[in-house]
Amino acid sequence: MLEELRITGLGVIDDTTLRLTAGMNVITGETGAGKTMVVTGLGLLFGGRADAGRVRADPGRAVVEGRLRLGGKLAGEVTTRITDAGGEIDDDGSVLLSRTVTIEGRSRAHVGGRSMPVAMLSDLGERVLAVHGQSDQLRLLRPAEQRAALDRFAGPEHEKLLETYREAYGRWRAVVDDLADRRRNARARSQEADLLKLGLDEISRVDPQPGEDDDLRAEVQRLEHAEGLRIAAALAAQALAGGVEVTDEAPDATELLGTARRTLEAQAPVDPMLGELAARIEEAATLVADVSSELSAYLGSLDADPARLEQIYERRAALRALTRKYADDVEGVIVWAEQARTKLAALDSSDELLDELDKERQRLSAQVGELAARLTEARVEAAGRFSEAVSVELAGLAMPHAKVEVAVVPRVTGKDEPTAGDLPVGPDGADEVELRLLAHPGAPSLPLQKGASGGELSRVMLAIEVVFAGAGGPETLVFDEVDAGVGGTAAVEIGKRLARLSRTHQVLVVTHLPQVAAFADRHLVVAKDTGGAITTSGVRIVEETERARELSRMLAGLPDSDLGIAHAEELLAVAGREKRA
């Protein structure tokens, strides 16, 4: 749950802190006081789009900070996600989140004391927070969103089936599109394949090897300078063998080093340091012997064969011919050949391959059709449960005779869109989903956007959200004026349902309705201060008498009216009894 939210420099809010509780938190205030900025701050904290236009000119940046206490079934998953990214969880099981937006539009995010991408906040937000506002209601009027909503309600097993279907659908569409492209562009593919074959034949005849051009360059260097290399190696060998002018009596370097070593070893009992020097001379003698042997081998390997030199010249010319056509170097030519072979296989339009692809298309088509049928069956079953649950909620929201139907109907395919067997399938199955409202018995079943008034639509959407919340999801639920257009008995029922949700979820409600605010476990008021040169807003907790005055203001616009306060106190007492019941 979200324990604390601090907002600085955002819209009319200069600097304020909201301390939240685990139950139902209600946020009220005059129109324009800044209630929207609280929801905007929540959106920023959990990765929402940054709007530099909402940043106050002084101090030139907006900062939203929150303390999130990790608990419930998602605690382990969220903790692992944060710690894997380098963030730290406090000893009390909470984590600090922060989002900064400058007036220039730059944005930074921190999680658990560590700088993170904003996408990390978005990921956390999807797991721990769900915001339901009037824009979300409008979103749910779209058929695609209604299908997605029904799929979420159907449960995790249904979502696994949907994921399996999407994978199979993706493979099927890839084969269908590939087969159609090969048939449609067979001539162009054949011409391109011929050009690739010519290039591959030329490269195959030369057969370049990785690093070959560097090896040949080094060999040419040795062959072209063989005489100079021979003289240098011979002189070095002679010097190690006893001097440049070698005589029978002249000792070689190894013998001289051996004499020095023996001389020092003879005096080592007198001074141990001479023994250490003798050991080092022995190492030098071994090294000199190795070098002398290698020089002899090197002299034996030197070859000034003109025929070999000519072969290398010809080989390098053949490699240069390839690098002029296909790449900058031999490695690039080899890569080009590998890519050409892959592309050549993709260009294959032979009858044999087309037959194989057609068989694969038929196999995948049957699989997609079978999965789509299972999806339809599952959606129809979930639609019945969903319709019943929402209709029950509507009965409690002063719409006792209304009923919501969930129509699962076959989707309509486009002109050139393929079908899996006889099923008009798409990326999400073979169905369209539409929420329809029967406002009263005998009324026609109409789509929500056509069959519901403004107040009815608000209540229907709230009933849907209550049903969704009861099916699981994030622990913290935010309702931003979803009760607009509702009053009277329906407003009281909305308050009851939000209070009921707060038994299993943390609930934050921004509302203008005193009937809803009366059910709060914590009541926060956003108040505007116009006393200075710049208008600012702050948030404070109200309790007891002060809370009754705020409800009186909401009821009649008269916070100091004795009659209004009495009415507010009565409303609080009724809400208290309902919550205890």
mmCIF file of C-alpha atoms in Angstrom, residues 116-321:
data_model
loop_
_atom_site.group_PDB
_atom_site.id
_atom_site.type_symbol
_atom_site.label_atom_id
_atom_site.label_comp_id
_atom_site.label_asym_id
_atom_site.label_seq_id
_atom_site.Cartn_x
_atom_site.Cartn_y
_atom_site.Cartn_z
ATOM 1 C CA MET A 116 16.203 4.116 -12.494
ATOM 2 C CA PRO A 117 14.531 4.451 -15.903
ATOM 3 C CA VAL A 118 10.991 5.869 -15.725
ATOM 4 C CA ALA A 119 9.850 2.544 -17.195
ATOM 5 C CA MET A 120 10.730 0.960 -13.830
ATOM 6 C CA LEU A 121 8.120 3.151 -12.118
ATOM 7 C CA SER A 122 5.598 2.186 -14.806
ATOM 8 C CA ASP A 123 6.324 -1.484 -14.198
ATOM 9 C CA LEU A 124 5.798 -1.074 -10.453
ATOM 10 C CA GLY A 125 2.628 0.941 -11.055
ATOM 11 C CA GLU A 126 1.067 -1.830 -13.126
ATOM 12 C CA ARG A 127 1.666 -4.250 -10.262
ATOM 13 C CA VAL A 128 0.584 -2.178 -7.243
ATOM 14 C CA LEU A 129 -1.815 0.543 -8.441
ATOM 15 C CA ALA A 130 -4.936 0.822 -10.624
ATOM 16 C CA VAL A 131 -6.409 4.239 -11.461
ATOM 17 C CA HIS A 132 -10.092 4.426 -12.450
ATOM 18 C CA GLY A 133 -11.207 7.784 -13.765
ATOM 19 C CA GLN A 134 -13.683 9.272 -16.201
ATOM 20 C CA SER A 135 -11.167 8.786 -19.000
ATOM 21 C CA ASP A 136 -11.035 5.095 -18.090
ATOM 22 C CA GLN A 137 -14.811 4.960 -18.385
ATOM 23 C CA LEU A 138 -14.618 6.378 -21.893
ATOM 24 C CA ARG A 139 -11.874 3.876 -22.704
ATOM 25 C CA LEU A 140 -14.118 1.009 -21.624
ATOM 26 C CA LEU A 141 -16.699 2.066 -24.196
ATOM 27 C CA ARG A 142 -14.417 0.849 -26.992
ATOM 28 C CA PRO A 143 -15.092 -2.743 -28.167
ATOM 29 C CA ALA A 144 -11.407 -3.755 -28.020
ATOM 30 C CA GLU A 145 -11.176 -2.558 -24.405
ATOM 31 C CA GLN A 146 -14.376 -4.408 -23.528
ATOM 32 C CA ARG A 147 -12.932 -7.647 -24.920
ATOM 33 C CA ALA A 148 -9.701 -7.076 -22.975
ATOM 34 C CA ALA A 149 -11.717 -6.381 -19.805
ATOM 35 C CA LEU A 150 -13.671 -9.633 -20.189
ATOM 36 C CA ASP A 151 -10.411 -11.545 -20.752
ATOM 37 C CA ARG A 152 -8.956 -10.120 -17.504
ATOM 38 C CA PHE A 153 -12.120 -11.013 -15.612
ATOM 39 C CA ALA A 154 -12.091 -14.577 -16.982
ATOM 40 C CA GLY A 155 -9.015 -15.355 -14.888
ATOM 41 C CA PRO A 156 -5.393 -16.499 -15.202
ATOM 42 C CA GLU A 157 -6.133 -19.802 -16.944
ATOM 43 C CA HIS A 158 -8.050 -17.978 -19.650
ATOM 44 C CA GLU A 159 -5.207 -15.495 -20.050
ATOM 45 C CA LYS A 160 -2.762 -18.407 -20.503
ATOM 46 C CA LEU A 161 -5.040 -19.838 -23.198
ATOM 47 C CA LEU A 162 -5.163 -16.411 -24.864
ATOM 48 C CA GLU A 163 -1.358 -16.188 -24.832
ATOM 49 C CA THR A 164 -1.081 -19.670 -26.367
ATOM 50 C CA TYR A 165 -3.556 -18.639 -29.051
ATOM 51 C CA ARG A 166 -1.632 -15.447 -29.842
ATOM 52 C CA GLU A 167 1.613 -17.385 -30.279
ATOM 53 C CA ALA A 168 -0.083 -19.899 -32.619
ATOM 54 C CA TYR A 169 -1.827 -17.074 -34.497
ATOM 55 C CA GLY A 170 1.496 -15.285 -35.002
ATOM 56 C CA ARG A 171 3.130 -18.418 -36.460
ATOM 57 C CA TRP A 172 0.103 -19.082 -38.697
ATOM 58 C CA ARG A 173 0.009 -15.520 -40.051
ATOM 59 C CA ALA A 174 3.748 -15.623 -40.721
ATOM 60 C CA VAL A 175 3.348 -18.790 -42.821
ATOM 61 C CA VAL A 176 0.237 -17.425 -44.598
ATOM 62 C CA ASP A 177 1.972 -14.157 -45.478
ATOM 63 C CA ASP A 178 5.187 -15.935 -46.522
ATOM 64 C CA LEU A 179 3.323 -18.323 -48.804
ATOM 65 C CA ALA A 180 1.307 -15.522 -50.386
ATOM 66 C CA ASP A 181 4.435 -13.432 -50.955
ATOM 67 C CA ARG A 182 6.332 -16.320 -52.559
ATOM 68 C CA ARG A 183 3.447 -17.002 -54.934
ATOM 69 C CA ARG A 184 2.843 -13.352 -55.755
ATOM 70 C CA ASN A 185 6.495 -12.406 -56.368
ATOM 71 C CA ALA A 186 7.841 -15.663 -57.794
ATOM 72 C CA ARG A 187 9.443 -14.007 -60.873
ATOM 73 C CA ALA A 188 11.188 -11.215 -58.950
ATOM 74 C CA ARG A 189 12.376 -13.716 -56.346
ATOM 75 C CA SER A 190 13.786 -15.962 -59.082
ATOM 76 C CA GLN A 191 15.743 -13.084 -60.641
ATOM 77 C CA GLU A 192 17.171 -12.017 -57.286
ATOM 78 C CA ALA A 193 18.067 -15.631 -56.466
ATOM 79 C CA ASP A 194 20.013 -15.952 -59.751
ATOM 80 C CA LEU A 195 22.119 -12.908 -58.886
ATOM 81 C CA LEU A 196 22.855 -14.280 -55.440
ATOM 82 C CA LYS A 197 23.852 -17.657 -56.895
ATOM 83 C CA LEU A 198 26.342 -15.979 -59.268
ATOM 84 C CA GLY A 199 27.962 -14.175 -56.360
ATOM 85 C CA LEU A 200 28.093 -17.293 -54.226
ATOM 86 C CA ASP A 201 29.640 -19.313 -57.072
ATOM 87 C CA GLU A 202 32.389 -16.728 -57.512
ATOM 88 C CA ILE A 203 33.130 -16.644 -53.779
ATOM 89 C CA SER A 204 33.069 -20.448 -53.550
ATOM 90 C CA ARG A 205 35.673 -20.763 -56.330
ATOM 91 C CA VAL A 206 38.069 -18.496 -54.418
ATOM 92 C CA ASP A 207 37.084 -19.940 -51.018
ATOM 93 C CA PRO A 208 38.404 -17.113 -48.805
ATOM 94 C CA GLN A 209 39.380 -18.008 -45.246
ATOM 95 C CA PRO A 210 39.090 -15.822 -42.124
ATOM 96 C CA GLY A 211 42.283 -13.783 -41.603
ATOM 97 C CA GLU A 212 43.796 -15.073 -44.837
ATOM 98 C CA ASP A 213 44.635 -11.641 -46.278
ATOM 99 C CA ASP A 214 46.643 -10.717 -43.147
ATOM 100 C CA ASP A 215 48.531 -14.030 -43.222
ATOM 101 C CA LEU A 216 49.400 -13.594 -46.904
ATOM 102 C CA ARG A 217 50.565 -10.031 -46.338
ATOM 103 C CA ALA A 218 52.943 -11.200 -43.602
ATOM 104 C CA GLU A 219 54.269 -14.050 -45.779
ATOM 105 C CA VAL A 220 54.936 -11.671 -48.681
ATOM 106 C CA GLN A 221 56.920 -9.457 -46.335
ATOM 107 C CA ARG A 222 59.129 -12.386 -45.323
ATOM 108 C CA LEU A 223 59.676 -13.641 -48.871
ATOM 109 C CA GLU A 224 60.447 -10.197 -50.315
ATOM 110 C CA HIS A 225 63.025 -9.516 -47.568
ATOM 111 C CA ALA A 226 64.360 -13.059 -47.173
ATOM 112 C CA GLU A 227 68.026 -12.161 -47.788
ATOM 113 C CA GLY A 228 68.099 -9.337 -45.223
ATOM 114 C CA LEU A 229 66.376 -11.535 -42.672
ATOM 115 C CA ARG A 230 68.841 -14.349 -43.328
ATOM 116 C CA ILE A 231 71.896 -12.085 -42.791
ATOM 117 C CA ALA A 232 70.510 -10.667 -39.528
ATOM 118 C CA ALA A 233 69.663 -14.090 -38.115
ATOM 119 C CA ALA A 234 73.043 -15.550 -39.163
ATOM 120 C CA LEU A 235 75.018 -12.720 -37.538
ATOM 121 C CA ALA A 236 73.043 -13.119 -34.311
ATOM 122 C CA ALA A 237 73.646 -16.880 -34.318
ATOM 123 C CA GLN A 238 77.380 -16.370 -34.900
ATOM 124 C CA ALA A 239 77.592 -13.881 -32.042
ATOM 125 C CA LEU A 240 75.975 -16.367 -29.681
ATOM 126 C CA ALA A 241 78.307 -19.086 -30.984
ATOM 127 C CA GLY A 242 81.482 -17.203 -30.013
ATOM 128 C CA GLY A 243 81.789 -13.945 -31.859
ATOM 129 C CA VAL A 244 81.356 -12.726 -35.414
ATOM 130 C CA GLU A 245 84.699 -14.199 -36.473
ATOM 131 C CA VAL A 246 84.387 -17.730 -35.235
ATOM 132 C CA THR A 247 87.567 -19.780 -34.615
ATOM 133 C CA ASP A 248 87.978 -23.257 -33.256
ATOM 134 C CA GLU A 249 89.365 -21.890 -29.986
ATOM 135 C CA ALA A 250 86.703 -19.200 -29.436
ATOM 136 C CA PRO A 251 84.217 -20.272 -26.742
ATOM 137 C CA ASP A 252 80.485 -19.703 -27.403
ATOM 138 C CA ALA A 253 78.216 -17.635 -25.138
ATOM 139 C CA THR A 254 76.904 -20.711 -23.329
ATOM 140 C CA GLU A 255 80.420 -21.829 -22.398
ATOM 141 C CA LEU A 256 81.345 -18.347 -21.143
ATOM 142 C CA LEU A 257 78.193 -18.208 -19.010
ATOM 143 C CA GLY A 258 78.980 -21.713 -17.674
ATOM 144 C CA THR A 259 82.491 -20.574 -16.649
ATOM 145 C CA ALA A 260 81.048 -17.539 -14.848
ATOM 146 C CA ARG A 261 78.476 -19.680 -13.047
ATOM 147 C CA ARG A 262 81.027 -22.237 -11.858
ATOM 148 C CA THR A 263 83.396 -19.513 -10.639
ATOM 149 C CA LEU A 264 80.677 -17.907 -8.542
ATOM 150 C CA GLU A 265 79.389 -21.217 -7.208
ATOM 151 C CA ALA A 266 82.898 -22.023 -5.933
ATOM 152 C CA GLN A 267 82.784 -18.928 -3.675
ATOM 153 C CA ALA A 268 79.127 -19.297 -2.705
ATOM 154 C CA PRO A 269 79.975 -20.963 0.682
ATOM 155 C CA VAL A 270 81.880 -17.800 1.603
ATOM 156 C CA ASP A 271 79.172 -15.333 0.448
ATOM 157 C CA PRO A 272 75.663 -16.656 -0.342
ATOM 158 C CA MET A 273 74.971 -13.620 -2.571
ATOM 159 C CA LEU A 274 77.381 -15.079 -5.178
ATOM 160 C CA GLY A 275 75.275 -18.280 -5.126
ATOM 161 C CA GLU A 276 72.156 -16.264 -5.980
ATOM 162 C CA LEU A 277 73.963 -14.545 -8.847
ATOM 163 C CA ALA A 278 75.189 -17.932 -10.103
ATOM 164 C CA ALA A 279 71.586 -19.165 -10.249
ATOM 165 C CA ARG A 280 70.563 -16.154 -12.302
ATOM 166 C CA ILE A 281 73.478 -16.762 -14.703
ATOM 167 C CA GLU A 282 72.229 -20.345 -15.123
ATOM 168 C CA GLU A 283 68.791 -18.957 -16.142
ATOM 169 C CA ALA A 284 70.493 -16.633 -18.646
ATOM 170 C CA ALA A 285 72.447 -19.583 -20.095
ATOM 171 C CA THR A 286 69.231 -21.540 -20.596
ATOM 172 C CA LEU A 287 67.606 -18.556 -22.335
ATOM 173 C CA VAL A 288 70.642 -18.043 -24.617
ATOM 174 C CA ALA A 289 70.591 -21.728 -25.566
ATOM 175 C CA ASP A 290 66.865 -21.493 -26.441
ATOM 176 C CA VAL A 291 67.379 -18.369 -28.583
ATOM 177 C CA SER A 292 70.318 -19.984 -30.376
ATOM 178 C CA SER A 293 68.202 -23.050 -31.181
ATOM 179 C CA GLU A 294 65.302 -20.917 -32.433
ATOM 180 C CA LEU A 295 67.639 -18.870 -34.647
ATOM 181 C CA SER A 296 68.874 -22.074 -36.246
ATOM 182 C CA ALA A 297 65.298 -23.205 -36.879
ATOM 183 C CA TYR A 298 64.411 -19.766 -38.297
ATOM 184 C CA LEU A 299 67.344 -19.887 -40.736
ATOM 185 C CA GLY A 300 66.164 -23.290 -41.861
ATOM 186 C CA SER A 301 62.626 -22.011 -42.487
ATOM 187 C CA LEU A 302 63.594 -18.998 -44.605
ATOM 188 C CA ASP A 303 62.617 -19.606 -48.187
ATOM 189 C CA ALA A 304 63.117 -17.216 -51.110
ATOM 190 C CA ASP A 305 61.109 -19.408 -53.488
ATOM 191 C CA PRO A 306 60.024 -17.121 -56.399
ATOM 192 C CA ALA A 307 57.272 -19.589 -57.379
ATOM 193 C CA ARG A 308 55.674 -19.347 -53.919
ATOM 194 C CA LEU A 309 55.854 -15.556 -54.100
ATOM 195 C CA GLU A 310 54.043 -15.600 -57.433
ATOM 196 C CA GLN A 311 51.320 -17.856 -56.020
ATOM 197 C CA ILE A 312 50.738 -15.422 -53.168
ATOM 198 C CA TYR A 313 50.495 -12.480 -55.588
ATOM 199 C CA GLU A 314 47.840 -14.329 -57.569
ATOM 200 C CA ARG A 315 45.909 -15.328 -54.450
ATOM 201 C CA ARG A 316 45.867 -11.772 -53.124
ATOM 202 C CA ALA A 317 44.644 -10.505 -56.493
ATOM 203 C CA ALA A 318 41.750 -12.983 -56.374
ATOM 204 C CA LEU A 319 40.837 -11.836 -52.859
ATOM 205 C CA ARG A 320 40.987 -8.166 -53.914
ATOM 206 C CA ALA A 321 38.558 -8.924 -56.753
#
